[in-house]
PDB file of C-alpha atoms in Angstrom:
ATOM      1  CA  UNK A 496      65.064 -95.012  36.078  1.00  0.00           C
ATOM      2  CA  UNK A 497      65.749 -97.585  38.931  1.00  0.00           C
ATOM      3  CA  UNK A 498      66.443 -94.498  41.296  1.00  0.00           C
ATOM      4  CA  UNK A 499      63.182 -93.151  40.461  1.00  0.00           C
ATOM      5  CA  UNK A 500      61.171 -96.196  41.164  1.00  0.00           C
ATOM      6  CA  UNK A 501      63.006 -96.857  44.398  1.00  0.00           C
ATOM      7  CA  UNK A 502      62.081 -93.396  45.415  1.00  0.00           C
ATOM      8  CA  UNK A 503      58.434 -93.679  44.277  1.00  0.00           C
ATOM      9  CA  UNK A 504      58.092 -97.144  46.291  1.00  0.00           C
ATOM     10  CA  UNK A 505      59.652 -95.628  49.369  1.00  0.00           C
ATOM     11  CA  UNK A 506      57.110 -92.517  49.086  1.00  0.00           C
ATOM     12  CA  UNK A 507      54.228 -95.027  48.627  1.00  0.00           C
ATOM     13  CA  UNK A 508      55.358 -97.044  51.804  1.00  0.00           C
ATOM     14  CA  UNK A 509      55.613 -94.049  53.780  1.00  0.00           C
ATOM     15  CA  UNK A 510      51.770 -92.816  52.790  1.00  0.00           C
ATOM     16  CA  UNK A 511      50.513 -96.249  53.351  1.00  0.00           C
ATOM     17  CA  UNK A 512      51.908 -96.669  56.578  1.00  0.00           C
ATOM     18  CA  UNK A 513      50.834 -93.054  57.588  1.00  0.00           C
ATOM     19  CA  UNK A 514      47.194 -93.874  56.663  1.00  0.00           C
ATOM     20  CA  UNK A 515      47.413 -97.217  58.623  1.00  0.00           C
ATOM     21  CA  UNK A 516      48.493 -95.226  61.704  1.00  0.00           C
ATOM     22  CA  UNK A 517      45.354 -93.494  62.967  1.00  0.00           C
ATOM     23  CA  UNK A 518      43.607 -96.852  62.683  1.00  0.00           C
ATOM     24  CA  UNK A 519      45.795 -98.592  64.876  1.00  0.00           C
ATOM     25  CA  UNK A 520      45.311 -96.009  67.293  1.00  0.00           C
ATOM     26  CA  UNK A 521      41.592 -96.016  67.306  1.00  0.00           C
ATOM     27  CA  UNK A 522      41.617 -99.683  67.672  1.00  0.00           C
ATOM     28  CA  UNK A 523      43.539 -98.929  70.891  1.00  0.00           C
ATOM     29  CA  UNK A 524      41.262 -96.269  72.319  1.00  0.00           C
ATOM     30  CA  UNK A 525      38.244 -98.836  73.003  1.00  0.00           C
ATOM     31  CA  UNK A 526      35.352-100.898  71.614  1.00  0.00           C
ATOM     32  CA  UNK A 527      32.389 -98.842  70.125  1.00  0.00           C
ATOM     33  CA  UNK A 528      29.198 -99.245  72.012  1.00  0.00           C
ATOM     34  CA  UNK A 529      26.166-100.581  70.185  1.00  0.00           C
ATOM     35  CA  UNK A 530      22.684 -98.611  70.065  1.00  0.00           C
ATOM     36  CA  UNK A 531      21.310-101.270  72.361  1.00  0.00           C
ATOM     37  CA  UNK A 532      23.881-100.330  74.979  1.00  0.00           C
ATOM     38  CA  UNK A 533      22.902 -96.730  75.057  1.00  0.00           C
ATOM     39  CA  UNK A 534      20.316 -95.744  77.921  1.00  0.00           C
ATOM     40  CA  UNK A 535      18.827 -92.062  78.619  1.00  0.00           C
ATOM     41  CA  UNK A 536      15.526 -91.041  80.223  1.00  0.00           C
ATOM     42  CA  UNK A 537      13.030 -88.384  78.922  1.00  0.00           C
ATOM     43  CA  UNK A 538      11.031 -87.203  81.975  1.00  0.00           C
ATOM     44  CA  UNK A 539       8.110 -84.736  81.647  1.00  0.00           C
ATOM     45  CA  UNK A 540       6.196 -83.880  84.990  1.00  0.00           C
ATOM     46  CA  UNK A 541       3.301 -83.754  84.352  1.00  0.00           C
ATOM     47  CA  UNK A 542       3.167 -86.197  81.495  1.00  0.00           C
ATOM     48  CA  UNK A 543       3.147 -84.281  78.151  1.00  0.00           C
ATOM     49  CA  UNK A 544       4.319 -81.062  79.952  1.00  0.00           C
ATOM     50  CA  UNK A 545       6.189 -78.157  78.341  1.00  0.00           C
ATOM     51  CA  UNK A 546       9.148 -78.868  80.677  1.00  0.00           C
ATOM     52  CA  UNK A 547      11.226 -81.974  79.274  1.00  0.00           C
ATOM     53  CA  UNK A 548      14.257 -83.234  80.842  1.00  0.00           C
ATOM     54  CA  UNK A 549      16.596 -85.668  79.146  1.00  0.00           C
ATOM     55  CA  UNK A 550      19.135 -87.558  81.409  1.00  0.00           C
ATOM     56  CA  UNK A 551      21.972 -89.884  80.523  1.00  0.00           C
ATOM     57  CA  UNK A 552      21.974 -93.225  81.990  1.00  0.00           C
ATOM     58  CA  UNK A 553      24.887 -94.676  80.155  1.00  0.00           C
ATOM     59  CA  UNK A 554      28.061 -94.951  82.158  1.00  0.00           C
ATOM     60  CA  UNK A 555      31.442 -93.856  80.753  1.00  0.00           C
ATOM     61  CA  UNK A 556      30.463 -91.620  77.773  1.00  0.00           C
ATOM     62  CA  UNK A 557      29.923 -87.876  77.170  1.00  0.00           C
ATOM     63  CA  UNK A 558      26.615 -87.157  76.613  1.00  0.00           C
ATOM     64  CA  UNK A 559      25.175 -85.042  73.737  1.00  0.00           C
ATOM     65  CA  UNK A 560      21.456 -84.194  73.344  1.00  0.00           C
ATOM     66  CA  UNK A 561      19.747 -82.414  70.378  1.00  0.00           C
ATOM     67  CA  UNK A 562      16.378 -81.489  70.076  1.00  0.00           C
ATOM     68  CA  UNK A 563      14.323 -79.000  67.883  1.00  0.00           C
ATOM     69  CA  UNK A 564      17.480 -77.116  66.827  1.00  0.00           C
ATOM     70  CA  UNK A 565      18.717 -76.809  70.434  1.00  0.00           C
ATOM     71  CA  UNK A 566      21.357 -78.949  72.239  1.00  0.00           C
ATOM     72  CA  UNK A 567      23.307 -79.628  75.235  1.00  0.00           C
ATOM     73  CA  UNK A 568      26.180 -81.692  76.578  1.00  0.00           C
ATOM     74  CA  UNK A 569      24.952 -81.899  79.922  1.00  0.00           C
ATOM     75  CA  UNK A 570      24.123 -85.430  81.533  1.00  0.00           C
ATOM     76  CA  UNK A 571      20.730 -83.831  82.962  1.00  0.00           C
ATOM     77  CA  UNK A 572      19.330 -81.086  80.807  1.00  0.00           C
ATOM     78  CA  UNK A 573      16.208 -79.387  81.290  1.00  0.00           C
ATOM     79  CA  UNK A 574      14.342 -78.245  77.705  1.00  0.00           C
ATOM     80  CA  UNK A 575      11.456 -75.777  77.707  1.00  0.00           C
ATOM     81  CA  UNK A 576       9.028 -76.328  74.849  1.00  0.00           C
ATOM     82  CA  UNK A 577       6.198 -73.796  74.783  1.00  0.00           C
ATOM     83  CA  UNK A 578       4.299 -75.535  71.652  1.00  0.00           C
ATOM     84  CA  UNK A 579       1.985 -78.636  71.539  1.00  0.00           C
ATOM     85  CA  UNK A 580       3.455 -81.256  69.110  1.00  0.00           C
ATOM     86  CA  UNK A 581       5.353 -84.319  68.375  1.00  0.00           C
ATOM     87  CA  UNK A 582       9.030 -84.114  68.869  1.00  0.00           C
ATOM     88  CA  UNK A 583      12.330 -86.076  68.886  1.00  0.00           C
ATOM     89  CA  UNK A 584      15.496 -85.949  70.701  1.00  0.00           C
ATOM     90  CA  UNK A 585      18.714 -87.591  69.722  1.00  0.00           C
ATOM     91  CA  UNK A 586      21.240 -88.866  72.175  1.00  0.00           C
ATOM     92  CA  UNK A 587      24.741 -89.296  71.078  1.00  0.00           C
ATOM     93  CA  UNK A 588      27.329 -91.044  73.306  1.00  0.00           C
ATOM     94  CA  UNK A 589      30.901 -90.041  72.596  1.00  0.00           C
ATOM     95  CA  UNK A 590      33.028 -93.127  73.777  1.00  0.00           C
ATOM     96  CA  UNK A 591      36.368 -94.197  73.553  1.00  0.00           C
ATOM     97  CA  UNK A 592      35.816 -96.065  70.466  1.00  0.00           C
ATOM     98  CA  UNK A 593      33.745 -93.286  68.688  1.00  0.00           C
ATOM     99  CA  UNK A 594      30.128 -91.735  68.875  1.00  0.00           C
ATOM    100  CA  UNK A 595      27.048 -93.531  68.686  1.00  0.00           C
ATOM    101  CA  UNK A 596      23.384 -92.126  68.499  1.00  0.00           C
ATOM    102  CA  UNK A 597      19.866 -93.063  69.274  1.00  0.00           C
ATOM    103  CA  UNK A 598      16.558 -91.070  68.967  1.00  0.00           C
ATOM    104  CA  UNK A 599      13.398 -91.029  70.988  1.00  0.00           C
ATOM    105  CA  UNK A 600      10.001 -89.360  70.427  1.00  0.00           C
ATOM    106  CA  UNK A 601       8.145 -87.493  72.937  1.00  0.00           C
ATOM    107  CA  UNK A 602       4.866 -85.542  72.923  1.00  0.00           C
ATOM    108  CA  UNK A 603       3.943 -81.958  74.626  1.00  0.00           C
ATOM    109  CA  UNK A 604       0.195 -81.674  74.919  1.00  0.00           C
ATOM    110  CA  UNK A 605      -0.330 -78.203  74.739  1.00  0.00           C
ATOM    111  CA  UNK A 606       0.853 -74.760  74.277  1.00  0.00           C
ATOM    112  CA  UNK A 607       2.081 -73.213  77.555  1.00  0.00           C
ATOM    113  CA  UNK A 608      -0.706 -71.147  78.890  1.00  0.00           C
ATOM    114  CA  UNK A 609       1.782 -69.167  80.742  1.00  0.00           C
ATOM    115  CA  UNK A 610       3.860 -68.285  77.954  1.00  0.00           C
ATOM    116  CA  UNK A 611       0.766 -67.240  75.700  1.00  0.00           C
ATOM    117  CA  UNK A 612      -1.246 -65.471  78.727  1.00  0.00           C
ATOM    118  CA  UNK A 613      -1.170 -62.126  76.830  1.00  0.00           C
ATOM    119  CA  UNK A 614      -4.558 -61.829  75.048  1.00  0.00           C
ATOM    120  CA  UNK A 615      -2.483 -60.367  71.763  1.00  0.00           C
ATOM    121  CA  UNK A 616      -1.316 -63.648  70.845  1.00  0.00           C
ATOM    122  CA  UNK A 617      -5.039 -65.125  70.758  1.00  0.00           C
ATOM    123  CA  UNK A 618      -6.218 -61.890  68.953  1.00  0.00           C
ATOM    124  CA  UNK A 619      -3.552 -62.406  66.459  1.00  0.00           C
ATOM    125  CA  UNK A 620      -3.514 -65.869  65.815  1.00  0.00           C
ATOM    126  CA  UNK A 621      -7.147 -66.869  66.257  1.00  0.00           C
ATOM    127  CA  UNK A 622      -6.624 -68.632  69.514  1.00  0.00           C
ATOM    128  CA  UNK A 623      -3.465 -70.236  68.163  1.00  0.00           C
ATOM    129  CA  UNK A 624      -5.380 -72.134  65.293  1.00  0.00           C
ATOM    130  CA  UNK A 625      -4.605 -69.578  62.676  1.00  0.00           C
ATOM    131  CA  UNK A 626      -6.058 -66.325  61.401  1.00  0.00           C
ATOM    132  CA  UNK A 627      -5.782 -64.649  58.186  1.00  0.00           C
ATOM    133  CA  UNK A 628      -5.370 -60.621  58.238  1.00  0.00           C
ATOM    134  CA  UNK A 629      -6.394 -58.786  54.635  1.00  0.00           C
ATOM    135  CA  UNK A 630      -6.111 -55.141  54.077  1.00  0.00           C
ATOM    136  CA  UNK A 631      -8.999 -53.050  55.216  1.00  0.00           C
ATOM    137  CA  UNK A 632      -9.877 -51.704  51.866  1.00  0.00           C
ATOM    138  CA  UNK A 633     -13.481 -51.019  52.878  1.00  0.00           C
ATOM    139  CA  UNK A 634     -12.822 -49.000  55.926  1.00  0.00           C
ATOM    140  CA  UNK A 635     -15.358 -46.145  56.292  1.00  0.00           C
ATOM    141  CA  UNK A 636     -14.520 -42.972  54.604  1.00  0.00           C
ATOM    142  CA  UNK A 637     -15.470 -41.146  57.967  1.00  0.00           C
ATOM    143  CA  UNK A 638     -12.498 -42.723  59.455  1.00  0.00           C
ATOM    144  CA  UNK A 639      -9.438 -40.938  58.123  1.00  0.00           C
ATOM    145  CA  UNK A 640     -11.024 -40.506  54.592  1.00  0.00           C
ATOM    146  CA  UNK A 641     -10.860 -44.366  54.150  1.00  0.00           C
ATOM    147  CA  UNK A 642      -7.316 -44.486  54.200  1.00  0.00           C
ATOM    148  CA  UNK A 643      -5.683 -47.785  55.080  1.00  0.00           C
ATOM    149  CA  UNK A 644      -2.190 -47.027  54.387  1.00  0.00           C
ATOM    150  CA  UNK A 645      -0.426 -43.897  54.929  1.00  0.00           C
ATOM    151  CA  UNK A 646       1.910 -41.859  57.083  1.00  0.00           C
ATOM    152  CA  UNK A 647       1.584 -39.845  60.140  1.00  0.00           C
ATOM    153  CA  UNK A 648       3.577 -38.720  63.216  1.00  0.00           C
ATOM    154  CA  UNK A 649       5.039 -40.853  65.829  1.00  0.00           C
ATOM    155  CA  UNK A 650       3.149 -41.022  69.023  1.00  0.00           C
ATOM    156  CA  UNK A 651       0.318 -39.157  67.077  1.00  0.00           C
ATOM    157  CA  UNK A 652      -2.963 -40.179  65.491  1.00  0.00           C
ATOM    158  CA  UNK A 653      -3.098 -42.567  63.057  1.00  0.00           C
ATOM    159  CA  UNK A 654      -2.787 -41.244  59.454  1.00  0.00           C
ATOM    160  CA  UNK A 655      -2.883 -37.610  60.932  1.00  0.00           C
ATOM    161  CA  UNK A 656      -1.182 -36.266  57.910  1.00  0.00           C
ATOM    162  CA  UNK A 657      -2.960 -38.656  55.435  1.00  0.00           C
ATOM    163  CA  UNK A 658      -6.736 -38.004  55.575  1.00  0.00           C
ATOM    164  CA  UNK A 659      -6.601 -36.480  52.043  1.00  0.00           C
ATOM    165  CA  UNK A 660      -3.492 -38.646  50.893  1.00  0.00           C
ATOM    166  CA  UNK A 661      -2.742 -42.388  51.107  1.00  0.00           C
ATOM    167  CA  UNK A 662      -3.988 -45.652  49.867  1.00  0.00           C
ATOM    168  CA  UNK A 663      -7.727 -45.944  49.559  1.00  0.00           C
ATOM    169  CA  UNK A 664     -10.024 -48.345  48.045  1.00  0.00           C
ATOM    170  CA  UNK A 665     -10.255 -46.709  44.586  1.00  0.00           C
ATOM    171  CA  UNK A 666      -6.703 -44.742  44.971  1.00  0.00           C
ATOM    172  CA  UNK A 667      -3.908 -46.834  45.832  1.00  0.00           C
ATOM    173  CA  UNK A 668      -0.229 -47.366  44.497  1.00  0.00           C
ATOM    174  CA  UNK A 669       0.112 -49.359  41.670  1.00  0.00           C
ATOM    175  CA  UNK A 670       2.575 -51.707  42.887  1.00  0.00           C
ATOM    176  CA  UNK A 671       0.327 -52.583  46.032  1.00  0.00           C
ATOM    177  CA  UNK A 672      -1.486 -55.795  45.818  1.00  0.00           C
ATOM    178  CA  UNK A 673      -4.882 -54.869  47.548  1.00  0.00           C
ATOM    179  CA  UNK A 674      -5.772 -58.497  47.965  1.00  0.00           C
ATOM    180  CA  UNK A 675      -2.667 -59.236  49.720  1.00  0.00           C
ATOM    181  CA  UNK A 676      -3.194 -61.289  52.815  1.00  0.00           C
ATOM    182  CA  UNK A 677      -1.170 -62.766  55.741  1.00  0.00           C
ATOM    183  CA  UNK A 678      -1.651 -65.563  58.404  1.00  0.00           C
ATOM    184  CA  UNK A 679      -0.394 -66.495  61.868  1.00  0.00           C
ATOM    185  CA  UNK A 680      -0.819 -69.547  63.874  1.00  0.00           C
ATOM    186  CA  UNK A 681       0.858 -71.167  66.801  1.00  0.00           C
ATOM    187  CA  UNK A 682       0.799 -74.846  65.489  1.00  0.00           C
ATOM    188  CA  UNK A 683       4.099 -76.349  66.582  1.00  0.00           C
ATOM    189  CA  UNK A 684       5.775 -72.707  66.497  1.00  0.00           C
ATOM    190  CA  UNK A 685       5.422 -68.950  65.902  1.00  0.00           C
ATOM    191  CA  UNK A 686       4.193 -69.488  62.202  1.00  0.00           C
ATOM    192  CA  UNK A 687       3.796 -66.637  59.709  1.00  0.00           C
ATOM    193  CA  UNK A 688       2.801 -66.750  56.204  1.00  0.00           C
ATOM    194  CA  UNK A 689       2.417 -63.858  53.511  1.00  0.00           C
ATOM    195  CA  UNK A 690       0.927 -63.877  50.184  1.00  0.00           C
ATOM    196  CA  UNK A 691       1.275 -60.813  47.773  1.00  0.00           C
ATOM    197  CA  UNK A 692       0.978 -60.800  43.824  1.00  0.00           C
ATOM    198  CA  UNK A 693       0.125 -64.452  43.903  1.00  0.00           C
ATOM    199  CA  UNK A 694       3.384 -65.439  45.492  1.00  0.00           C
ATOM    200  CA  UNK A 695       3.429 -66.936  49.117  1.00  0.00           C
ATOM    201  CA  UNK A 696       6.624 -66.363  51.466  1.00  0.00           C
ATOM    202  CA  UNK A 697       6.667 -68.434  54.883  1.00  0.00           C
ATOM    203  CA  UNK A 698       8.670 -67.081  57.916  1.00  0.00           C
ATOM    204  CA  UNK A 699       8.104 -66.779  61.727  1.00  0.00           C
ATOM    205  CA  UNK A 700       6.939 -64.103  64.024  1.00  0.00           C
ATOM    206  CA  UNK A 701       7.072 -63.162  67.506  1.00  0.00           C
ATOM    207  CA  UNK A 702       5.312 -60.695  70.003  1.00  0.00           C
ATOM    208  CA  UNK A 703       6.962 -58.385  72.518  1.00  0.00           C
ATOM    209  CA  UNK A 704       4.306 -58.062  75.161  1.00  0.00           C
ATOM    210  CA  UNK A 705       6.137 -57.020  78.088  1.00  0.00           C
ATOM    211  CA  UNK A 706       5.068 -54.031  79.752  1.00  0.00           C
ATOM    212  CA  UNK A 707       8.357 -52.218  78.719  1.00  0.00           C
ATOM    213  CA  UNK A 708       7.344 -53.217  75.165  1.00  0.00           C
ATOM    214  CA  UNK A 709       4.352 -50.746  75.265  1.00  0.00           C
ATOM    215  CA  UNK A 710       4.816 -47.211  73.884  1.00  0.00           C
ATOM    216  CA  UNK A 711       3.069 -44.461  75.795  1.00  0.00           C
ATOM    217  CA  UNK A 712       2.472 -40.865  74.702  1.00  0.00           C
ATOM    218  CA  UNK A 713       3.586 -38.051  76.477  1.00  0.00           C
ATOM    219  CA  UNK A 714       0.454 -37.648  78.353  1.00  0.00           C
ATOM    220  CA  UNK A 715       0.871 -41.390  79.423  1.00  0.00           C
ATOM    221  CA  UNK A 716      -1.682 -42.992  77.198  1.00  0.00           C
ATOM    222  CA  UNK A 717      -0.991 -46.246  75.436  1.00  0.00           C
ATOM    223  CA  UNK A 718       0.038 -45.564  71.747  1.00  0.00           C
ATOM    224  CA  UNK A 719       1.061 -48.909  70.914  1.00  0.00           C
ATOM    225  CA  UNK A 720       0.402 -52.132  72.943  1.00  0.00           C
ATOM    226  CA  UNK A 721       3.175 -54.507  71.921  1.00  0.00           C
ATOM    227  CA  UNK A 722       5.718 -55.053  69.005  1.00  0.00           C
ATOM    228  CA  UNK A 723       5.533 -57.548  66.069  1.00  0.00           C
ATOM    229  CA  UNK A 724       8.743 -58.996  65.068  1.00  0.00           C
ATOM    230  CA  UNK A 725       8.738 -60.954  61.562  1.00  0.00           C
ATOM    231  CA  UNK A 726      11.610 -63.083  59.980  1.00  0.00           C
ATOM    232  CA  UNK A 727      11.461 -64.679  56.585  1.00  0.00           C
ATOM    233  CA  UNK A 728       8.658 -62.557  55.408  1.00  0.00           C
ATOM    234  CA  UNK A 729       6.856 -59.285  55.824  1.00  0.00           C
ATOM    235  CA  UNK A 730       3.342 -58.186  55.648  1.00  0.00           C
ATOM    236  CA  UNK A 731       1.797 -57.183  52.131  1.00  0.00           C
ATOM    237  CA  UNK A 732       3.396 -53.543  51.116  1.00  0.00           C
ATOM    238  CA  UNK A 733       5.527 -53.963  54.071  1.00  0.00           C
ATOM    239  CA  UNK A 734       8.053 -51.170  52.906  1.00  0.00           C
ATOM    240  CA  UNK A 735       9.433 -48.034  53.903  1.00  0.00           C
ATOM    241  CA  UNK A 736       8.770 -45.854  50.618  1.00  0.00           C
ATOM    242  CA  UNK A 737      11.379 -43.190  51.751  1.00  0.00           C
ATOM    243  CA  UNK A 738      14.281 -45.563  52.537  1.00  0.00           C
ATOM    244  CA  UNK A 739      14.295 -46.868  48.811  1.00  0.00           C
ATOM    245  CA  UNK A 740      11.247 -49.341  49.630  1.00  0.00           C
ATOM    246  CA  UNK A 741      13.222 -51.052  52.418  1.00  0.00           C
ATOM    247  CA  UNK A 742      11.270 -54.160  53.673  1.00  0.00           C
ATOM    248  CA  UNK A 743      10.276 -53.761  57.198  1.00  0.00           C
ATOM    249  CA  UNK A 744      10.226 -56.708  59.697  1.00  0.00           C
ATOM    250  CA  UNK A 745       9.256 -54.781  62.939  1.00  0.00           C
ATOM    251  CA  UNK A 746       6.102 -53.088  63.872  1.00  0.00           C
ATOM    252  CA  UNK A 747       4.349 -51.208  66.748  1.00  0.00           C
ATOM    253  CA  UNK A 748       0.771 -52.816  66.978  1.00  0.00           C
ATOM    254  CA  UNK A 749      -1.443 -49.469  67.577  1.00  0.00           C
ATOM    255  CA  UNK A 750      -4.650 -51.699  67.507  1.00  0.00           C
ATOM    256  CA  UNK A 751      -5.467 -55.238  67.975  1.00  0.00           C
ATOM    257  CA  UNK A 752      -9.054 -56.254  68.323  1.00  0.00           C
ATOM    258  CA  UNK A 753     -11.056 -59.731  67.189  1.00  0.00           C
ATOM    259  CA  UNK A 754     -11.410 -57.772  63.644  1.00  0.00           C
ATOM    260  CA  UNK A 755      -8.764 -54.767  63.277  1.00  0.00           C
ATOM    261  CA  UNK A 756      -5.164 -54.745  63.333  1.00  0.00           C
ATOM    262  CA  UNK A 757      -3.254 -51.385  62.921  1.00  0.00           C
ATOM    263  CA  UNK A 758       0.642 -51.688  62.584  1.00  0.00           C
ATOM    264  CA  UNK A 759       2.994 -48.719  62.452  1.00  0.00           C
ATOM    265  CA  UNK A 760       6.694 -48.197  61.450  1.00  0.00           C
ATOM    266  CA  UNK A 761       8.582 -45.396  62.194  1.00  0.00           C
ATOM    267  CA  UNK A 762      11.362 -44.033  59.724  1.00  0.00           C
ATOM    268  CA  UNK A 763      14.687 -43.558  61.971  1.00  0.00           C
ATOM    269  CA  UNK A 764      16.014 -41.278  59.477  1.00  0.00           C
ATOM    270  CA  UNK A 765      13.704 -38.425  59.456  1.00  0.00           C
ATOM    271  CA  UNK A 766      13.801 -36.209  62.727  1.00  0.00           C
ATOM    272  CA  UNK A 767      10.253 -35.188  62.535  1.00  0.00           C
ATOM    273  CA  UNK A 768       8.812 -38.917  63.454  1.00  0.00           C
ATOM    274  CA  UNK A 769       7.734 -39.986  60.031  1.00  0.00           C
ATOM    275  CA  UNK A 770       5.543 -42.982  60.805  1.00  0.00           C
ATOM    276  CA  UNK A 771       3.900 -45.456  58.417  1.00  0.00           C
ATOM    277  CA  UNK A 772       0.616 -47.163  59.230  1.00  0.00           C
ATOM    278  CA  UNK A 773      -1.082 -50.174  57.734  1.00  0.00           C
ATOM    279  CA  UNK A 774      -4.720 -50.879  58.696  1.00  0.00           C
ATOM    280  CA  UNK A 775      -5.682 -54.565  58.343  1.00  0.00           C
ATOM    281  CA  UNK A 776      -8.968 -56.612  59.257  1.00  0.00           C
ATOM    282  CA  UNK A 777      -9.934 -60.097  59.865  1.00  0.00           C
ATOM    283  CA  UNK A 778     -10.405 -62.037  56.523  1.00  0.00           C
ATOM    284  CA  UNK A 779     -14.300 -62.368  56.283  1.00  0.00           C
ATOM    285  CA  UNK A 780     -14.877 -59.195  58.380  1.00  0.00           C
ATOM    286  CA  UNK A 781     -16.967 -56.191  56.877  1.00  0.00           C
ATOM    287  CA  UNK A 782     -16.915 -52.569  58.148  1.00  0.00           C
TER     288      UNK A 782
END
């Protein structure tokens, strides 16, 4: 019994010694700076501009800047923020005694006009302030027999196979919410929201508006003006019915005006170019 007790005390002594060793080492590394000793600059030229520079002014530390989901360990970091809003950057200084952090707020005055220069941004989002789109259930029967959802051919006319088939005001799939709607704005981010069957999902979006993102027909005519990428949510009935109702998150924009939006998705598993089309309108607009 005595041998057991001695062994146990020896083991305890070793554990206590080991646990204390790192503390002694840390004490030898150096003193921890206080928050008041941390100095860094936030530079915006012009004031409130979309380009923001974070610059460390604290000597003898390893800097780390974090803002809006981004970060940098460079002593002078240039950040580009295209959206207007109130922001915060956190500066962490790694010192011999350990890390210490402080945060500062800064303001971006406006959405970058150059970044959002393509008119598609304003048309889709209501000049950035917000715009709601709904299913164009009142589209005239003179246009593709009033079809607002159906399939057609890739690079062909919208609903070219669907004039006598597809979703219409009084004839649409039972699982489709004809009152579904979705919304875009640029208030501090690329914000997207979709409501279907009384449930609202929030996500984000992006437009690919470069010349190479347009799709042309064989005759060189513009078939789609840009691509719409969604994340976190999709449009009402944004599914590919011949792919086990797979949810679609990327669309071609075939038409975008102040009042109308036509989206398309090509089923890549079908050789003959099966393409699904959705026709929407600005909420409050009537054909």
